[in-house]
Short mmCIF file of C-alpha atoms in Angstrom, two decimals:
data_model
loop_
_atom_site.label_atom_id
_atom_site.label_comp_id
_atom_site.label_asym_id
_atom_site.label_seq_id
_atom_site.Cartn_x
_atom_site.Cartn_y
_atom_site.Cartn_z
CA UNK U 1 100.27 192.00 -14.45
CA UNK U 2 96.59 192.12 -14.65
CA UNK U 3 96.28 187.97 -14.52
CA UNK U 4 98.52 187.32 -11.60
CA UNK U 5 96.66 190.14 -10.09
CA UNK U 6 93.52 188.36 -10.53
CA UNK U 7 94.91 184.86 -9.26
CA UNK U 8 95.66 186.41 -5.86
CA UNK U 9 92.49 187.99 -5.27
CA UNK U 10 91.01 185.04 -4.18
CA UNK U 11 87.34 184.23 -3.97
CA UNK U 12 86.37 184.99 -0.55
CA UNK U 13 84.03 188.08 0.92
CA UNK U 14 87.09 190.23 0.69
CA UNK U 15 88.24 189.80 -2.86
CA UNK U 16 86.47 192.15 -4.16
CA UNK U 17 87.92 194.44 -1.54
CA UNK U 18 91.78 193.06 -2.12
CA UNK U 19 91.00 193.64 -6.08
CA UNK U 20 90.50 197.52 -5.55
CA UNK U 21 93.51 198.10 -3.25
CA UNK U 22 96.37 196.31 -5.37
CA UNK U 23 95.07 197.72 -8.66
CA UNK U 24 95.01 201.11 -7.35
CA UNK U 25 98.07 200.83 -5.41
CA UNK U 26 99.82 199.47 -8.75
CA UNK U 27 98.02 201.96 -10.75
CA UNK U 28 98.51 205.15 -8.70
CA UNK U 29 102.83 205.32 -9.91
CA UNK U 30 101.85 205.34 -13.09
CA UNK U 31 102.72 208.20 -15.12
CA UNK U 32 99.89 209.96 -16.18
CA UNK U 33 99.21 211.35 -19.78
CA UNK U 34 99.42 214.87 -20.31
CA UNK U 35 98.25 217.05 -23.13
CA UNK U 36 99.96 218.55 -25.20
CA UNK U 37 100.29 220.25 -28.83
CA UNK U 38 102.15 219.15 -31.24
CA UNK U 39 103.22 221.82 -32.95
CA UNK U 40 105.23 222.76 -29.97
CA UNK U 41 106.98 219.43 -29.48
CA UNK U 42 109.95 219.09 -31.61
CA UNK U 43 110.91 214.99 -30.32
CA UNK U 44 108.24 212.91 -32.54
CA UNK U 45 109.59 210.10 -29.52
CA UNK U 46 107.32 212.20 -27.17
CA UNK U 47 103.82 211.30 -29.31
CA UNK U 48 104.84 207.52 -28.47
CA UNK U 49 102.15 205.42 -26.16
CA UNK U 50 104.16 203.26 -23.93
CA UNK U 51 101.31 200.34 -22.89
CA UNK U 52 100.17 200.18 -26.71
CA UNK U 53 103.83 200.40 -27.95
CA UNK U 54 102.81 203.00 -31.26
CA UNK U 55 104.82 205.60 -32.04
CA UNK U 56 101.95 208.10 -32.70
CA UNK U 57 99.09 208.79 -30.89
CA UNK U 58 96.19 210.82 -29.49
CA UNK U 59 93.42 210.15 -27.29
CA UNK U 60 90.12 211.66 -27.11
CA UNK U 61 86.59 210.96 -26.14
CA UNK U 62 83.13 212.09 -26.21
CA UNK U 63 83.11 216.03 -26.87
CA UNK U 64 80.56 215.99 -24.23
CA UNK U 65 82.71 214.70 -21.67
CA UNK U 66 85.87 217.28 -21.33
CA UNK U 67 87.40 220.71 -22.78
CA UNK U 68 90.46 219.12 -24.07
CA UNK U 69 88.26 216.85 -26.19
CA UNK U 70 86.47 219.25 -27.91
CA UNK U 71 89.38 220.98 -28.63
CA UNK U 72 90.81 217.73 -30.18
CA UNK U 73 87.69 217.08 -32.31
CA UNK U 74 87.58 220.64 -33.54
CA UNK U 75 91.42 220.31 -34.76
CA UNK U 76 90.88 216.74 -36.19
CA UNK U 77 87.80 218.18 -38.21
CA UNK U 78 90.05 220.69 -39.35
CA UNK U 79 92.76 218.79 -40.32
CA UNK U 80 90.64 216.31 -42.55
CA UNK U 81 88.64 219.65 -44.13
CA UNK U 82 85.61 218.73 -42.72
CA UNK U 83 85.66 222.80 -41.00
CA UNK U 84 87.64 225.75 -41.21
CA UNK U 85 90.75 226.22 -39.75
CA UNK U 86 91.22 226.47 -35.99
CA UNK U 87 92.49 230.40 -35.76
CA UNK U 88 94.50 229.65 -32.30
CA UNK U 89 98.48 229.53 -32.68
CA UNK U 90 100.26 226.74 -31.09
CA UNK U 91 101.58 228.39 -28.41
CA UNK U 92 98.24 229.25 -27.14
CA UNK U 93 96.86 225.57 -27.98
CA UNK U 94 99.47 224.53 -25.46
CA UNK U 95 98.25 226.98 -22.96
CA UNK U 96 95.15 225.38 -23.00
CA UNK U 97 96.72 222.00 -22.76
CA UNK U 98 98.76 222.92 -19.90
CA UNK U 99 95.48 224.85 -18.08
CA UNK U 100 93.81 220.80 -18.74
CA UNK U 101 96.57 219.22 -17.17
CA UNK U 102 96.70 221.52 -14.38
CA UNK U 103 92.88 220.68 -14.12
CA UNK U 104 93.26 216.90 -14.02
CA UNK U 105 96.47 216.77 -12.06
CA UNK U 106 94.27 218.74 -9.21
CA UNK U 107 91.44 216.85 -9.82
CA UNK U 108 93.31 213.43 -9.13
CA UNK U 109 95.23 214.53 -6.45
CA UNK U 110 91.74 215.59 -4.76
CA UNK U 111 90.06 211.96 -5.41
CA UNK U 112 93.78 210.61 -4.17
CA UNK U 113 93.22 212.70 -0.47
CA UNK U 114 89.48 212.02 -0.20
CA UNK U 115 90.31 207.53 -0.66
CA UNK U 116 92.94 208.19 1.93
CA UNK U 117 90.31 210.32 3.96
CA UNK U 118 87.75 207.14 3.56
CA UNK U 119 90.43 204.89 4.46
CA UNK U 120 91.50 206.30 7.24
CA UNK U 121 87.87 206.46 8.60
CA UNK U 122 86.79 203.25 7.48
CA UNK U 123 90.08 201.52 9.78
CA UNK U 124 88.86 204.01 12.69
CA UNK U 125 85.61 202.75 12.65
CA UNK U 126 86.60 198.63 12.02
CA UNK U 127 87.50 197.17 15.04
#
């Protein structure tokens, strides 16, 4: 998808321009990933990553960067010994979870609105 993408983007001033629209427009159905604990999931089929095609995985970053990735780190380090147990139960790991994804469902749906705000000004201003 990516390569025929970037074989009709062309090479004029507005190709740039054309490259942002289709991949966000592609992008945007996408499912997004959620959070979740594992402990609460009983279908293993659920820890599956569909555009890397495993059939377990989790995804974190920088600690620095967001709540949910701390909270990853801190259970990885426990899991391998490297600290002491996490004292949370699952159900309120998933709570937290969920509270994340309610965070970054709002938090894309916000950046969504305020393209389609620039957009809309940007063609009101273009003649």
């Amino acid at each position: 998808l990516q390569k025929s993408l970037s074989e009709t983007f062309g090479a004029d001033k507005y190709s740039r321009a054309r490259k942002e629209v289709l991949t966000y427009m592609f992008s945007r159905p996408m499912q997004m990933a959620l959070y979740f604990c594992t402990g609460v999931l009983e279908d293993e089929t659920l820890f599956h990553h569909y555009a890397l095609n495993v059939p377990f995985y989790t995804h974190f970053t920088s600690p620095i960067r967001r709540y949910a990735d701390i909270v990853v780190h801190r259970l990885l380090s426990a899991s391998l010994s490297a600290r002491s147990p996490i004292k949370m139960e699952k159900e309120a790991i998933q709570k937290q979870a969920d509270h994340c994804n309610d965070r970054k469902m709002a938090s894309k749906r916000v950046q969504e609105l305020s393209a389609d705000l620039f957009f809309s000004v940007f063609v009101r201003v273009r003649p």
